[in-house]
Coordinates of C-alpha atoms and ligand atoms in Angstrom, one line a residue:
M1 CA 27.1 23.3 -14.9
I2 CA 24.6 20.4 -14.8
L3 CA 20.8 20.5 -14.2
H4 CA 19.5 17.8 -11.9
W5 CA 15.8 17.2 -12.5
F6 CA 14.3 15.9 -9.3
R7 CA 11.3 13.6 -10.0
R8 CA 10.4 10.8 -7.6
D9 CA 13.9 10.9 -6.0
L10 CA 13.3 13.6 -3.4
R11 CA 16.5 13.0 -1.4
I12 CA 20.2 13.9 -1.4
E13 CA 21.6 10.6 -0.1
D14 CA 22.3 7.8 -2.5
N15 CA 20.8 9.6 -5.4
P16 CA 22.6 8.2 -8.5
A17 CA 21.8 11.1 -10.9
L18 CA 22.4 13.8 -8.4
A19 CA 25.7 12.3 -7.3
A20 CA 26.9 11.9 -10.9
A21 CA 25.9 15.5 -11.7
C22 CA 27.8 16.7 -8.7
R23 CA 30.9 14.6 -9.4
E24 CA 31.0 15.4 -13.1
S25 CA 30.4 19.2 -12.8
G26 CA 32.7 19.7 -9.8
G27 CA 29.7 20.5 -7.6
R28 CA 28.1 23.0 -10.1
V29 CA 24.6 21.5 -9.9
V30 CA 21.3 23.3 -10.4
P31 CA 18.7 21.2 -8.5
V32 CA 15.2 21.6 -10.1
F33 CA 11.7 20.3 -9.5
I34 CA 8.9 20.9 -11.9
L35 CA 5.4 20.9 -10.4
S36 CA 2.9 19.6 -12.9
D37 CA 0.1 22.0 -13.7
W38 CA -2.6 19.4 -13.3
R39 CA -3.7 21.3 -10.2
G40 CA -7.0 19.8 -8.9
A41 CA -8.0 18.4 -12.3
H42 CA -6.2 15.1 -12.0
P43 CA -8.2 12.2 -10.4
W44 CA -5.3 11.3 -8.1
T45 CA -5.1 14.7 -6.4
G46 CA -5.9 14.2 -2.8
P47 CA -4.9 15.7 0.6
A48 CA -2.6 12.9 1.8
R49 CA -0.8 12.5 -1.5
Q50 CA -0.3 16.2 -2.0
S51 CA 0.8 16.6 1.6
A52 CA 3.5 14.0 1.0
L53 CA 4.7 15.9 -2.0
C54 CA 4.6 19.3 -0.3
G55 CA 6.4 17.9 2.9
S56 CA 9.0 16.0 0.9
L57 CA 9.8 19.1 -1.2
R58 CA 10.0 21.3 1.8
A59 CA 12.4 18.9 3.5
L60 CA 14.5 18.6 0.3
S61 CA 14.7 22.4 0.0
E62 CA 15.8 22.7 3.6
E63 CA 18.4 19.9 3.2
L64 CA 19.8 21.6 0.1
E65 CA 19.9 25.0 1.8
K66 CA 21.9 23.5 4.6
I67 CA 24.7 22.5 2.2
G68 CA 24.7 25.8 0.4
S69 CA 22.5 24.8 -2.5
R70 CA 19.0 25.8 -3.4
L71 CA 16.0 24.0 -4.9
I72 CA 14.6 25.7 -8.0
L73 CA 10.9 25.2 -8.3
R74 CA 8.9 25.7 -11.5
R75 CA 5.4 24.8 -12.5
G76 CA 4.1 23.7 -15.9
D77 CA 5.0 21.3 -18.7
A78 CA 8.3 19.7 -17.7
V79 CA 9.7 19.9 -21.3
E80 CA 9.0 23.6 -21.6
E81 CA 10.2 24.4 -18.1
L82 CA 13.4 22.4 -18.5
E83 CA 14.1 24.0 -21.9
R84 CA 13.6 27.5 -20.3
L85 CA 15.9 26.5 -17.4
L86 CA 18.6 25.2 -19.7
A87 CA 18.6 28.5 -21.5
E88 CA 18.6 30.5 -18.3
T89 CA 21.5 28.6 -16.8
R90 CA 23.4 27.7 -20.0
A91 CA 23.9 24.3 -18.3
E92 CA 25.8 21.9 -20.5
A93 CA 23.9 18.8 -19.4
L94 CA 20.7 17.5 -17.9
Y95 CA 20.7 14.5 -15.5
F96 CA 17.7 12.6 -14.0
N97 CA 16.7 9.3 -12.6
R98 CA 14.4 7.3 -14.8
S99 CA 10.7 6.5 -14.3
L100 CA 9.4 3.0 -14.7
D101 CA 5.8 3.9 -15.6
P102 CA 4.5 4.7 -19.1
A103 CA 3.7 8.4 -18.4
G104 CA 7.1 9.0 -16.9
R105 CA 8.8 7.2 -19.7
A106 CA 6.9 9.1 -22.4
L107 CA 7.9 12.4 -20.7
E108 CA 11.5 11.4 -20.6
T109 CA 11.4 10.7 -24.4
R110 CA 10.1 14.2 -25.0
V111 CA 12.7 15.7 -22.6
E112 CA 15.5 13.9 -24.4
A113 CA 14.3 15.0 -27.8
M114 CA 14.2 18.6 -26.6
A115 CA 17.7 18.4 -25.1
R116 CA 19.1 16.8 -28.3
Q117 CA 17.7 19.6 -30.4
L118 CA 19.5 22.1 -28.1
G119 CA 22.7 20.1 -28.2
V120 CA 22.5 19.5 -24.4
R121 CA 23.9 16.3 -23.1
V122 CA 21.4 14.0 -21.2
R123 CA 22.3 11.2 -18.8
S124 CA 19.6 9.2 -17.0
F125 CA 20.0 6.6 -14.2
H126 CA 18.2 3.7 -12.7
D127 CA 17.0 4.5 -9.1
V128 CA 13.4 3.5 -8.4
T129 CA 14.2 -0.1 -7.5
A130 CA 17.2 -1.8 -6.0
L131 CA 17.6 -3.9 -9.2
A132 CA 16.6 -2.6 -12.6
P133 CA 13.6 -4.6 -14.0
D134 CA 15.4 -5.7 -17.1
A135 CA 18.2 -7.2 -14.9
V136 CA 15.9 -9.8 -13.4
L137 CA 15.0 -12.2 -16.2
T138 CA 14.5 -16.0 -16.7
Q139 CA 17.3 -18.1 -18.0
T140 CA 15.9 -17.6 -21.5
G141 CA 15.9 -13.8 -21.0
Q142 CA 12.2 -13.4 -20.5
P143 CA 10.5 -11.4 -17.7
F144 CA 9.0 -13.3 -14.8
R145 CA 5.2 -13.6 -14.5
V146 CA 5.2 -15.3 -11.1
F147 CA 6.7 -13.9 -7.8
T148 CA 8.5 -16.9 -6.4
P149 CA 10.9 -17.6 -9.3
F150 CA 11.3 -13.8 -9.7
S151 CA 12.3 -13.6 -6.0
R152 CA 14.7 -16.5 -6.3
A153 CA 16.4 -14.9 -9.3
W154 CA 16.4 -11.5 -7.5
V155 CA 18.2 -12.6 -4.4
K156 CA 21.0 -14.2 -6.4
L157 CA 21.9 -10.8 -8.1
P158 CA 24.1 -8.3 -6.5
V159 CA 22.3 -5.1 -5.4
P160 CA 24.6 -2.1 -5.9
A161 CA 25.8 -0.7 -2.5
P162 CA 24.3 2.6 -1.6
D163 CA 26.5 5.6 -2.2
L164 CA 26.5 7.3 1.2
R165 CA 29.1 9.9 0.5
P166 CA 27.7 13.4 1.2
F167 CA 26.5 15.4 -1.7
Q168 CA 28.8 18.4 -2.0
P169 CA 27.8 21.3 -4.2
V170 CA 30.2 24.2 -4.6
P171 CA 30.4 26.1 -1.4
F172 CA 28.6 29.4 -1.0
A173 CA 31.8 31.4 -0.7
A174 CA 33.2 30.3 -4.1
K175 CA 36.1 32.5 -5.1
N176 CA 34.7 33.7 -8.4
R177 CA 31.2 34.5 -7.2
A178 CA 30.1 36.0 -10.5
R179 CA 30.6 32.6 -12.2
S180 CA 29.9 30.3 -9.3
A181 CA 27.0 27.8 -9.4
R182 CA 25.8 29.4 -6.2
S183 CA 25.4 32.8 -7.6
T184 CA 23.5 31.3 -10.6
L185 CA 21.3 29.6 -8.2
V186 CA 20.6 32.7 -6.1
Q187 CA 19.6 34.6 -9.2
L188 CA 17.4 32.0 -10.8
P189 CA 13.7 32.7 -10.3
S190 CA 12.0 30.0 -8.3
L191 CA 8.4 29.6 -7.2
P192 CA 7.6 29.4 -3.4
L193 CA 7.2 25.9 -2.1
P194 CA 3.8 24.5 -2.8
T195 CA 1.1 24.1 -0.1
L196 CA -2.1 22.3 0.0
A197 CA -4.0 25.5 -0.7
D198 CA -2.5 25.5 -4.2
W199 CA -4.8 22.6 -4.9
G200 CA -7.6 23.9 -2.8
L201 CA -7.1 21.0 -0.3
D202 CA -7.1 20.8 3.4
A203 CA -5.6 18.0 5.5
S204 CA -5.9 19.7 8.9
S205 CA -8.2 16.9 10.3
M206 CA -5.9 14.1 9.1
R207 CA -3.2 12.4 11.2
L208 CA -0.3 12.4 8.7
P209 CA 3.3 11.5 9.4
D210 CA 6.3 13.8 8.8
F211 CA 7.4 13.6 5.2
G212 CA 10.8 14.1 3.6
E213 CA 14.3 12.6 3.8
P214 CA 15.1 13.3 7.5
A215 CA 11.8 11.8 8.6
A216 CA 12.3 8.8 6.4
R217 CA 15.7 8.3 8.0
R218 CA 14.2 8.4 11.5
R219 CA 11.4 6.0 10.5
M220 CA 14.0 3.6 9.1
E221 CA 16.2 3.8 12.1
A222 CA 13.3 3.2 14.5
F223 CA 12.1 0.2 12.5
F224 CA 15.6 -1.4 12.3
S225 CA 16.3 -0.8 16.0
G226 CA 13.8 -3.5 17.0
P227 CA 10.4 -3.9 15.2
V228 CA 12.1 -5.5 12.1
F229 CA 12.8 -8.6 14.3
R230 CA 9.2 -9.0 15.2
Y231 CA 7.9 -8.2 11.7
A232 CA 7.3 -11.8 10.5
A233 CA 5.2 -12.6 13.5
E234 CA 3.2 -9.3 13.7
R235 CA 3.0 -7.8 10.2
D236 CA -0.5 -9.3 9.5
L237 CA -2.1 -7.8 12.6
P238 CA -3.6 -4.4 11.8
A239 CA -4.1 -3.5 15.4
V240 CA -0.3 -3.8 16.1
D241 CA 1.9 -1.0 14.7
A242 CA 4.3 -3.6 13.4
T243 CA 5.1 -2.6 9.9
S244 CA 7.7 0.0 8.8
R245 CA 5.5 2.7 7.3
L246 CA 8.3 3.3 4.8
S247 CA 6.1 2.9 1.7
V248 CA 5.6 6.6 1.5
D249 CA 9.3 7.1 1.5
L250 CA 9.9 4.6 -1.2
R251 CA 7.1 6.3 -3.2
W252 CA 8.6 9.8 -3.1
G253 CA 12.2 8.6 -3.1
T254 CA 13.0 10.1 0.3
L255 CA 14.7 6.8 1.1
S256 CA 16.9 4.7 -1.2
P257 CA 15.7 1.2 -2.0
R258 CA 19.4 0.0 -2.1
L259 CA 19.9 1.4 1.4
L260 CA 16.9 -0.6 2.7
V261 CA 18.2 -3.8 1.2
Q262 CA 21.6 -3.2 2.8
R263 CA 19.9 -2.7 6.1
C264 CA 17.9 -5.9 5.7
H265 CA 21.1 -7.9 5.1
A266 CA 22.8 -6.2 8.1
A267 CA 19.8 -7.1 10.3
I268 CA 19.8 -10.7 9.1
A269 CA 23.5 -11.0 9.8
S270 CA 23.1 -9.5 13.3
A271 CA 20.1 -11.7 14.3
K272 CA 21.0 -14.3 16.9
S273 CA 18.3 -16.8 16.2
T274 CA 16.4 -18.2 13.2
A275 CA 13.2 -16.7 14.7
L276 CA 14.8 -13.2 14.8
R277 CA 16.2 -13.7 11.3
D278 CA 12.7 -14.4 10.0
G279 CA 11.7 -10.7 10.5
P280 CA 14.3 -9.0 8.2
R281 CA 14.0 -11.9 5.8
K282 CA 10.3 -11.4 5.5
F283 CA 10.7 -7.7 5.2
L284 CA 13.2 -8.2 2.4
S285 CA 10.7 -10.4 0.7
E286 CA 8.1 -7.6 0.8
L287 CA 10.6 -5.2 -0.7
I288 CA 11.0 -7.8 -3.5
W289 CA 7.2 -7.8 -4.0
R290 CA 7.6 -4.1 -4.7
E291 CA 10.3 -4.8 -7.2
F292 CA 8.2 -7.5 -8.8
Y293 CA 5.2 -5.2 -9.4
M294 CA 7.6 -2.5 -10.8
A295 CA 9.0 -5.1 -13.2
I296 CA 5.5 -6.2 -14.2
L297 CA 4.6 -2.5 -15.0
W298 CA 7.9 -2.1 -16.9
H299 CA 7.4 -5.1 -19.1
W300 CA 3.6 -5.0 -19.4
P301 CA 2.5 -1.3 -19.1
E302 CA -0.9 -2.3 -20.5
V303 CA -1.8 -3.6 -16.9
L304 CA -2.8 0.0 -16.2
E305 CA -5.7 -0.4 -18.6
H306 CA -6.4 -4.1 -18.8
E307 CA -6.4 -7.2 -16.7
F308 CA -2.9 -8.8 -16.7
Q309 CA -4.5 -12.2 -17.5
P310 CA -6.1 -11.9 -20.9
R311 CA -8.8 -14.4 -20.0
F312 CA -10.4 -11.9 -17.6
R313 CA -10.5 -9.0 -20.0
G314 CA -14.2 -9.6 -20.8
M315 CA -15.4 -9.4 -17.2
Q316 CA -18.7 -7.7 -16.6
W317 CA -17.6 -5.4 -13.8
Q318 CA -20.2 -3.1 -12.3
Q319 CA -19.5 0.6 -12.4
S320 CA -19.7 3.4 -9.8
G321 CA -22.9 3.9 -7.9
A322 CA -24.3 3.8 -4.4
K323 CA -22.4 0.7 -3.4
F324 CA -19.1 2.3 -4.4
Q325 CA -20.0 5.3 -2.3
R326 CA -20.7 3.2 0.8
W327 CA -17.4 1.4 0.3
G328 CA -15.5 4.7 -0.1
E329 CA -17.0 6.3 3.0
G330 CA -16.6 3.2 5.2
T331 CA -20.3 2.5 5.8
T332 CA -20.8 -1.0 4.3
G333 CA -21.8 -2.6 7.6
F334 CA -18.8 -4.9 7.4
P335 CA -16.7 -3.7 10.4
I336 CA -13.2 -4.7 9.1
V337 CA -13.9 -3.1 5.7
D338 CA -15.3 0.1 7.3
A339 CA -12.3 0.3 9.7
G340 CA -9.9 0.1 6.8
M341 CA -11.6 2.8 4.7
R342 CA -11.8 5.1 7.7
Q343 CA -8.1 4.5 8.6
L344 CA -7.4 5.5 5.0
A345 CA -9.5 8.7 5.2
A346 CA -8.0 9.7 8.5
T347 CA -4.3 8.9 7.9
G348 CA -3.7 8.4 4.1
W349 CA -2.5 4.9 4.9
M350 CA -4.1 1.5 5.4
H351 CA -2.6 -1.7 6.7
N352 CA -1.6 -4.2 4.0
R353 CA -3.9 -7.0 5.3
V354 CA -6.8 -4.6 5.3
R355 CA -6.0 -3.3 1.8
M356 CA -6.4 -6.9 0.6
I357 CA -9.7 -7.3 2.5
V358 CA -11.3 -4.1 1.2
A359 CA -10.0 -4.7 -2.3
M360 CA -11.4 -8.2 -2.4
F361 CA -14.7 -6.9 -0.9
L362 CA -15.0 -4.3 -3.7
T363 CA -14.3 -6.7 -6.5
K364 CA -15.8 -10.0 -5.3
D365 CA -18.6 -9.0 -2.9
L366 CA -19.7 -5.8 -4.7
H367 CA -18.6 -6.9 -8.2
L368 CA -17.2 -3.4 -8.9
D369 CA -14.5 -2.7 -11.4
W370 CA -11.0 -3.0 -9.7
R371 CA -10.0 0.2 -11.6
L372 CA -12.5 2.2 -9.5
G373 CA -10.8 1.0 -6.3
E374 CA -7.3 1.5 -7.8
A375 CA -8.1 5.1 -8.6
F376 CA -9.7 5.7 -5.2
F377 CA -6.5 4.4 -3.5
M378 CA -4.3 6.6 -5.7
Q379 CA -6.3 9.6 -4.6
H380 CA -6.4 8.8 -0.9
L381 CA -3.1 7.1 -0.1
A382 CA 0.0 9.1 0.7
D383 CA 2.0 6.2 -0.6
G384 CA -0.2 5.7 -3.7
E385 CA 2.3 4.0 -6.1
I386 CA 1.1 3.1 -9.5
A387 CA 2.9 -0.3 -9.8
S388 CA 2.3 -1.7 -6.3
N389 CA -1.3 -0.3 -6.3
N390 CA -2.2 -1.9 -9.7
G391 CA -0.4 -5.1 -8.6
G392 CA -2.3 -5.2 -5.3
W393 CA -5.7 -4.5 -6.9
Q394 CA -5.2 -7.0 -9.7
W395 CA -4.0 -9.6 -7.1
S396 CA -7.1 -9.0 -5.1
A397 CA -9.4 -9.1 -8.1
G398 CA -7.7 -12.4 -9.2
T399 CA -6.8 -11.0 -12.6
G400 CA -3.1 -10.0 -12.0
A401 CA 0.3 -11.6 -12.3
D402 CA 0.6 -14.3 -9.7
A403 CA -2.8 -13.2 -8.3
A404 CA -5.0 -14.9 -5.8
P405 CA -6.9 -17.5 -7.8
Y406 CA -10.3 -16.0 -8.7
F407 CA -12.1 -18.7 -6.7
R408 CA -10.2 -17.7 -3.5
I409 CA -12.8 -15.3 -2.0
Q410 CA -11.9 -14.1 1.4
N411 CA -14.7 -13.9 3.9
P412 CA -14.5 -10.5 5.6
W413 CA -16.0 -11.9 8.8
T414 CA -13.5 -14.8 9.1
Q415 CA -10.7 -12.4 8.2
S416 CA -11.7 -10.2 11.1
A417 CA -11.7 -13.2 13.5
R418 CA -8.3 -14.2 12.3
F419 CA -6.4 -10.9 12.1
D420 CA -8.3 -8.7 14.5
P421 CA -9.5 -11.3 17.1
E422 CA -10.0 -8.7 19.9
G423 CA -11.6 -6.2 17.6
D424 CA -9.0 -3.6 18.6
Y425 CA -8.4 -2.4 15.1
I426 CA -12.1 -2.2 14.3
Q427 CA -13.0 -0.3 17.5
R428 CA -10.1 2.1 17.0
W429 CA -11.5 3.3 13.6
V430 CA -15.3 2.7 14.0
P431 CA -16.4 4.4 17.2
E432 CA -20.0 3.2 16.8
L433 CA -18.8 -0.3 17.5
R434 CA -16.7 0.3 20.7
E435 CA -19.3 -1.3 22.9
V436 CA -19.8 -4.4 20.7
P437 CA -18.1 -7.6 22.0
A438 CA -15.2 -8.7 19.8
R439 CA -17.0 -12.0 18.9
A440 CA -19.9 -10.1 17.4
L441 CA -17.7 -8.0 15.2
A442 CA -16.6 -11.2 13.4
R443 CA -20.1 -12.6 12.8
P444 CA -22.7 -11.4 10.3
P445 CA -25.8 -10.0 12.2
A446 CA -29.3 -11.2 11.2
A447 CA -30.4 -9.9 7.8
G448 CA -31.3 -6.2 8.0
K449 CA -30.1 -5.9 11.6
S450 CA -27.3 -3.6 12.7
L451 CA -24.4 -4.4 15.1
A452 CA -24.9 -1.2 17.0
P453 CA -27.0 2.0 17.0
G454 CA -25.8 4.4 14.4
Y455 CA -24.0 1.6 12.5
P456 CA -25.5 0.4 9.2
P457 CA -26.7 -3.1 8.5
A458 CA -24.5 -5.2 6.2
L459 CA -24.8 -3.8 2.7
I460 CA -24.8 -7.3 1.1
N461 CA -24.9 -11.0 2.1
H462 CA -21.3 -12.4 1.7
A463 CA -22.4 -16.0 1.0
Q464 CA -24.8 -15.0 -1.8
E465 CA -22.4 -12.5 -3.4
R466 CA -19.6 -15.1 -3.4
E467 CA -21.7 -17.4 -5.6
I468 CA -22.5 -14.6 -7.9
A469 CA -18.8 -13.7 -8.2
L470 CA -17.8 -17.3 -8.9
A471 CA -20.4 -17.4 -11.7
L472 CA -19.1 -14.2 -13.2
Y473 CA -15.5 -15.3 -13.2
R474 CA -16.3 -18.8 -14.5
R475 CA -18.3 -17.3 -17.4
V476 CA -15.2 -15.5 -18.8
S477 CA -12.5 -18.0 -17.8
S478 CA -13.9 -21.3 -18.9
Ligands
FAD501 C1 -5.1 -3.3 -3.0 C2 -3.7 -3.0 -2.6 C3 -3.2 -1.7 -3.0 C4 -1.9 -1.3 -2.6 N1 -1.4 -0.1 -3.0 C5 -0.1 0.2 -2.7 C6 0.4 1.5 -3.1 O1 -0.3 2.3 -3.7 N2 1.6 1.8 -2.7 C7 2.4 1.0 -2.0 O2 3.6 1.3 -1.7 N3 2.0 -0.2 -1.7 C8 0.7 -0.6 -1.9 N4 0.3 -1.9 -1.5 C9 1.2 -2.8 -0.9 C10 1.2 -2.7 0.7 O3 -0.1 -2.7 1.2 C11 2.0 -1.4 1.2 O4 3.2 -1.3 0.5 C12 2.2 -1.5 2.7 O5 1.0 -1.7 3.4 C13 2.9 -0.2 3.1 O6 3.0 -0.2 4.5 P1 4.5 -0.4 5.2 O7 5.5 0.5 4.5 O8 4.3 -0.3 6.6 O9 4.8 -1.9 4.7 P2 5.8 -3.0 5.3 O10 5.0 -4.2 5.7 O11 6.7 -2.4 6.3 O12 6.6 -3.4 4.0 C14 7.9 -2.8 3.6 C15 7.8 -2.3 2.2 O13 7.6 -3.4 1.3 C16 6.8 -3.0 0.2 N5 5.6 -3.9 0.2 C17 5.0 -4.5 1.3 N6 4.0 -5.2 0.9 C18 3.9 -5.0 -0.5 C19 3.0 -5.5 -1.5 N7 2.0 -6.3 -1.2 N8 3.2 -5.1 -2.7 C20 4.2 -4.3 -3.0 N9 5.1 -3.8 -2.2 C21 4.9 -4.2 -0.9 C22 6.5 -1.6 0.4 O14 7.4 -0.8 -0.3 C23 6.6 -1.4 1.9 O15 6.9 -0.1 2.3 C24 -1.0 -2.3 -1.9 C25 -1.5 -3.5 -1.5 C26 -2.8 -3.9 -1.9 C27 -3.4 -5.2 -1.4

């Protein structure tokens, strides 16, 4: 019997560790998830994030039940709980898919040491990205620091084909029920599936998508049935629902990255014109950005604490205060920024273009520490993903790998005019501005004046803060 420890791989299909456990045990697999006992104490705990976890676990449990298996749920320190489960099941091996982040890696080391002591065999697998980060290296074997050469090397490497064979645990009516995996499973104590109430949270006012493997599959099919071919043209327009919304599925592993890459290649091959091919090509390139940031985190885990570029490590960032609060609640008086922050609060997701705008606003207009924004996003995004989030924040702050140069400071007003010319996105999320003409939404009002009753005047003057930011960056980088 083999224990499969589910982590951020909450799916049955194309799950390398689960498939191997099933194959090598003749289907005698005990699927386990250990809820951390952080409860509400962890700064990332938020309603969208925990909803994604609860929904994905519920779907996983249902999918396992459908094929005669059962998800065993425990709560606590993973090492202690797995040790207990190994004793309870007398499993001969423990299989799992590896993490790329430092906390996950540290936990794996502890789990492996525990298993070694017990004489239990451990096998771990790569799963989180289509290509393992140490497979994509320069010709001299070094990790890439810049996206374009990383991407060029990445596309030349073969991505393993997804394993779409059905996962088949031993059937419920196994002959020798006393010794069957199923009877072990039925007898094992398991906690009820978690709900938001376990963390004292409520998401009833939020518009969240369905979570879990079947929902991920539906989202993927819907996207590849048409929108992928318009993706290159429309992906930057936040008012258009043109992106895949698959980030949450990649975050929780309810969809395989290898399957997505395969679907991109199929879409490229099926497209009848260059214009149509541009969509899946661009989409693949975005998936490669995800792989790039995962590789950065793998090779330079210190980015979670420090600026990737050492020259910026002495920056005098401002810390939390009234400005951070106004940014977080979406009342800065900058319509595009406020729309993004309100979309995040209402849906646990924000459009990529707007993520860049609000992140640059926080770092370059408000001069606040990017780590504040990074943590805020982790708490509020359903897709909050440590590598892409850190990469996105350091890109916007100008401190990251292949980041926007520090002197490239986007103007939130011109960004509005360019990417939300009709003001549709702004007006969808900021009801106070629904009567304001689109042109006015993309122009700063006179100092101290508000764009509409009930809407705050602009918190800062962009032109002035831009100069201050440039001076701050120059001071440390020269
Ligand atoms: C400040 C900031 C913070 C971010 N935080 C996160 C985060 O916590 N989690 C997260 O998954 N993405 C993050 N991103 C990247 C990007 O915004 C989201 O992946 C994207 O908006 C998700 O929506 P989608 O699935 O519809 O994207 P699509 O446009 O459909 O893209 C397809 C997939 O490609 C990947 N992708 C797209 N853009 C990027 C990118 N810039 N960097 C890395 N991967 C990308 C994602 O996995 C995404 O699901 C962040 C970007 C910025 C600027």
